[in-house]
Coordinates of C-alpha atoms in Angstrom, one line a residue:
X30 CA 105.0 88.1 111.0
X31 CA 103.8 87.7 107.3
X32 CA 101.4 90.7 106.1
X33 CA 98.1 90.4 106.7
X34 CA 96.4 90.0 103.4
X35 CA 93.8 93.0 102.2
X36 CA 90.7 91.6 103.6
X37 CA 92.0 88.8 105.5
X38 CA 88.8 87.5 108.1
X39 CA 89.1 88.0 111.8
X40 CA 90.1 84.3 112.5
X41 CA 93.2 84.8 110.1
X42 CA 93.7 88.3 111.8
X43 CA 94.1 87.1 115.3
X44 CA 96.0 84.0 114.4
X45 CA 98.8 86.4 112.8
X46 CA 98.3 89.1 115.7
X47 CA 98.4 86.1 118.5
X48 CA 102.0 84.9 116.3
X49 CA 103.1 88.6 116.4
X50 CA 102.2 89.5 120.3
X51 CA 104.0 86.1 121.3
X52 CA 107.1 86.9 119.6
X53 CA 107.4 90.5 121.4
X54 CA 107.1 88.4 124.7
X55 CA 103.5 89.9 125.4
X56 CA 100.6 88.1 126.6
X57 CA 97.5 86.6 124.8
X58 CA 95.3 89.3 125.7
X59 CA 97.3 91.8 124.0
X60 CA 95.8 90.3 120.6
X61 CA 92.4 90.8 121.3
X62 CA 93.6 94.7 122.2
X63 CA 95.6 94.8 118.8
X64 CA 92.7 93.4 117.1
X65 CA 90.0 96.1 118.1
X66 CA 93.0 99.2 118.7
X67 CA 95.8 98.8 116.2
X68 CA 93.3 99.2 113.1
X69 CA 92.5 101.0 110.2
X70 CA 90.2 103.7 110.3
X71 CA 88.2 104.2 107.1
X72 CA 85.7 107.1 105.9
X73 CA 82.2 106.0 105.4
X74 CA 80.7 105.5 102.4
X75 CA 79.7 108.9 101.2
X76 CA 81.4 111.2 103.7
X77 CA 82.3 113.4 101.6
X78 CA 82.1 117.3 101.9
X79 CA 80.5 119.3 99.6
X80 CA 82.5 122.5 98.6
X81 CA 80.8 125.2 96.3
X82 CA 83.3 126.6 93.9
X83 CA 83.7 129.7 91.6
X84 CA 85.2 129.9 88.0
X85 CA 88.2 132.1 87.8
X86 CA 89.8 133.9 85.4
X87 CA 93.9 133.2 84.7
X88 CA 95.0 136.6 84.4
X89 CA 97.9 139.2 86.1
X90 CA 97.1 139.9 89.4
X91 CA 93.8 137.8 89.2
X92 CA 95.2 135.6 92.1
X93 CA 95.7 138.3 94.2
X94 CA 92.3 139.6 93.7
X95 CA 90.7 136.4 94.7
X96 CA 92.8 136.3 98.2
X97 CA 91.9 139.6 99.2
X98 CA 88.4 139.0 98.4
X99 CA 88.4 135.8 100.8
X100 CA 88.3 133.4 98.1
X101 CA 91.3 130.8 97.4
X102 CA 92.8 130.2 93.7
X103 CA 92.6 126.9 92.7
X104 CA 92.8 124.4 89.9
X105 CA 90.8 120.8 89.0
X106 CA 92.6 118.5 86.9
X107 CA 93.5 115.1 85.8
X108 CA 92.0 111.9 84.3
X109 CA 93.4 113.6 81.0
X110 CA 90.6 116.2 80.8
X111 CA 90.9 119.9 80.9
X112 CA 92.0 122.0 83.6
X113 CA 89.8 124.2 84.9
X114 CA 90.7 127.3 87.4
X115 CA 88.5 127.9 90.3
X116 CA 88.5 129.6 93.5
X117 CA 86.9 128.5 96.9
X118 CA 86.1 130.4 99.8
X119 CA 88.6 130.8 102.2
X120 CA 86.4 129.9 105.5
X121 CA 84.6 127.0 103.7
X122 CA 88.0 125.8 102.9
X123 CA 89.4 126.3 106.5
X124 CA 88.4 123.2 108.7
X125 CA 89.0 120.8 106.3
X126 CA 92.9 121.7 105.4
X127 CA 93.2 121.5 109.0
X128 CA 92.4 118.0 109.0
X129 CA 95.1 115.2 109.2
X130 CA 92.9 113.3 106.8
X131 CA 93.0 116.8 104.0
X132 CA 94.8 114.7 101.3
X133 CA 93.2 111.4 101.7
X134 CA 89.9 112.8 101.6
X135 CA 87.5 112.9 98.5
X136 CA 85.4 115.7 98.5
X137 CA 82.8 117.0 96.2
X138 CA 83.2 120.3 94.4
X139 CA 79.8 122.1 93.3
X140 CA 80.5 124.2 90.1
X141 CA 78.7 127.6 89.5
X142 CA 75.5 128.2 87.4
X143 CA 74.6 124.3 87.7
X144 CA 77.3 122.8 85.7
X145 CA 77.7 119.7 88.1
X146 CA 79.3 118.3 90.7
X147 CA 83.1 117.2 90.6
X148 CA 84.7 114.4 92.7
X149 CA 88.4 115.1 93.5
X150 CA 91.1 114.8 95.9
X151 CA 92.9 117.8 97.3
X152 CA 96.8 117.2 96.4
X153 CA 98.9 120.2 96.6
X154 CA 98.3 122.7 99.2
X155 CA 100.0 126.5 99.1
X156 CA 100.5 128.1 102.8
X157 CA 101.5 131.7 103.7
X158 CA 103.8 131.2 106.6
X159 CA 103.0 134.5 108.0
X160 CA 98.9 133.9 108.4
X161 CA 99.1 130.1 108.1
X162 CA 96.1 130.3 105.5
X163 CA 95.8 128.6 102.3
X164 CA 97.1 130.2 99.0
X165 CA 96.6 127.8 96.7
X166 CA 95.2 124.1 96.4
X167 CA 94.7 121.8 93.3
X168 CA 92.1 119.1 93.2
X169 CA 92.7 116.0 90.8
X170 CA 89.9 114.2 89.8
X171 CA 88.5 110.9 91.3
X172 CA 87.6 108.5 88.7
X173 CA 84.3 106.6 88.2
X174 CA 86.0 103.7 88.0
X175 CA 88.9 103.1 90.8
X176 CA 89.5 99.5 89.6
X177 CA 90.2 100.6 86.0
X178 CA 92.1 103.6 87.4
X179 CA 93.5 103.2 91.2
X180 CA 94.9 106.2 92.6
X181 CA 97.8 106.7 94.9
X182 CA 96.4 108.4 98.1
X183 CA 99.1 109.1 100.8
X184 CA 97.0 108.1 104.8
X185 CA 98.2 109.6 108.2
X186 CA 100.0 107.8 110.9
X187 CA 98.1 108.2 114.6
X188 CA 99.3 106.9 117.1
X189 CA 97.4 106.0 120.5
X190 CA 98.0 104.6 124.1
X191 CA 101.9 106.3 124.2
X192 CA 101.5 106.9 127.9
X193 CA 100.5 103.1 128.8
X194 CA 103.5 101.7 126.8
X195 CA 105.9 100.2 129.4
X196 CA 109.0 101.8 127.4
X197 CA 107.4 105.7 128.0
X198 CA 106.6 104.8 131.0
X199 CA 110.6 104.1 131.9
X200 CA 111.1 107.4 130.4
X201 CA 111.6 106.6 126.7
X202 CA 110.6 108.2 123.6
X203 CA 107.5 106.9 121.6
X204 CA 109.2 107.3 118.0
X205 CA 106.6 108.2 115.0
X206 CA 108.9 107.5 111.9
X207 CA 106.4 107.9 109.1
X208 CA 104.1 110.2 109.3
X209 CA 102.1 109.0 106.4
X210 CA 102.2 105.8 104.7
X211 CA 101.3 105.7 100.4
X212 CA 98.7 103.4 99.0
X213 CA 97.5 102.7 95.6
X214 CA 93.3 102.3 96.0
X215 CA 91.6 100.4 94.1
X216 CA 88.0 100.7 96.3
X217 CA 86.1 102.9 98.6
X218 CA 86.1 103.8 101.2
X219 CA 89.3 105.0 101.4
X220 CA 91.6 104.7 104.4
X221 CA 91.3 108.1 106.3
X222 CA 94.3 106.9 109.2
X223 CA 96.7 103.9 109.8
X224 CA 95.8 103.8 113.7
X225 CA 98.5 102.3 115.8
X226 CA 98.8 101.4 119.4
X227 CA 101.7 102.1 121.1
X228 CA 100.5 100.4 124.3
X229 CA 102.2 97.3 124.2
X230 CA 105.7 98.4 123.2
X231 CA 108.9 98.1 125.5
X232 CA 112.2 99.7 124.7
X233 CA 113.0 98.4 121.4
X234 CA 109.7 97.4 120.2
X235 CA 108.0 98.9 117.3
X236 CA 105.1 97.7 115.1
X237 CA 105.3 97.2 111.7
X238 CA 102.4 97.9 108.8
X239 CA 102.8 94.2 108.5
X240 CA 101.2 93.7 111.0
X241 CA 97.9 95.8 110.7
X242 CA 94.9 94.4 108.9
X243 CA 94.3 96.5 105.0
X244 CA 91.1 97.1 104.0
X245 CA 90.5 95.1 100.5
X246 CA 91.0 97.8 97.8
X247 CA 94.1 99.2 99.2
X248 CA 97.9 98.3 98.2
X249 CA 100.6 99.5 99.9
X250 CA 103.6 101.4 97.9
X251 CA 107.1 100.7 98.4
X252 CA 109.0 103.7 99.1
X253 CA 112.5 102.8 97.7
X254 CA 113.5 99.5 99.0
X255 CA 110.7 99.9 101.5
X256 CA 108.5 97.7 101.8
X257 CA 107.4 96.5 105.3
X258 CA 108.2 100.2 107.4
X259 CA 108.2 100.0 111.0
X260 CA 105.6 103.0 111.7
X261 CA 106.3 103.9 115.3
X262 CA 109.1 102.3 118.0
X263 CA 110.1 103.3 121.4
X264 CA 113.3 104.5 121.5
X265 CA 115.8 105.5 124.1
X266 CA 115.7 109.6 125.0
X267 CA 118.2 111.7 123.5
X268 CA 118.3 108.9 120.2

């Protein structure tokens, strides 16, 4: 199947999904389900999570400080301004690293004493492996302007319906081979998960991003000679 252009109609969507089911050997009614199941969730406009913020000072031991007071160092930058240290506290922080959608999610950072409200994206992410609680995050800015200045945002791979594929049901595997998938954005919202239904899929079968339907605003990034990845296939056990 050709890829489904970034904000392609539903008309032009079933037509390639009706092209695509036929050539697995599936029947019609399988591209209504891929239609309203293998999608692309998004994040409404404005869901973003507000997340008050401290200034820190960059000094020895200063890091450690922070931690044991509950608080997490971290660090805004990009969009060639200035850095600026923070830290954010620890239980705020909590349910939202937790979330598969942590990196693709724009969230607004509330600096002390009234100096405004930053949006950025979380990007790196520090873990202790002993307590499995953050240690350090950096934030880079979101621009104003995402057509002047698109960002690459890396979106989660779910996967849904494994037990009503026919190949799991035989007693194959249900393959995830990406776990996230890069996109350059160019307009909100932005894609929170690449959703993907594994219902259909016999032994052998796998779906490609291809054949999923992208927002307008969001271009996917070859990784290597990547370009079309198969995102999940069933697979024999013990592959």
């Amino acid at each position: 199947a050709q890829p489904a252009r970034p904000g392609a109609s539903t008309t032009e969507t079933m037509a390639l999904l009706a092209r695509t089911t036929r050539a697995r050997g599936l029947g019609a009614g399988w591209a209504s389900r891929l239609l309203s199941r293998t999608a692309v969730s998004t994040v409404k406009p404005g869901d973003t999570t507000l997340l008050r913020v401290l200034s820190r000072t960059v000094a020895k031991n200063q890091a450690g400080r922070e931690r044991r007071a509950g608080r997490v160092p971290a660090l805004i930058y990009g969009l060639s301004q200035h850095n600026i240290p923070i830290s954010v506290n620890a239980i705020e922080l909590r349910p939202y690293f937790r979330r598969n959608d942590f990196y693709n999610r724009v969230l607004e950072l509330e600096l002390p004493d009234g100096a405004g409200v930053i949006r950025a994206l979380p990007r790196e992410l520090e873990v202790d492996f002993e307590t499995m609680q953050p240690n350090y995050v950096t934030f880079l800015r979101w621009p104003e302007d995402l057509e002047k200045n698109p960002q690459m945002v890396p979106v989660p791979v779910q996967v849904i319906n494994e037990d009503l594929s026919p190949g799991v049901k035989a007693g194959h595997f249900c393959y995830k081979i990406f776990k996230t998938w890069r996109f350059k954005v160019f307009k909100e919202p932005i894609i929170s998960s690449i959703v993907v239904d594994a219902g259909p899929l016999n032994l052998g079968n796998g779906i490609k991003l291809s054949s999923l339907v992208i927002p307008e605003g969001h271009v996917s990034i070859p990784q290597g000679q990547l370009i079309d990845p198969t995102l999940v296939k069933v697979i024999k056990s013990g592959n």
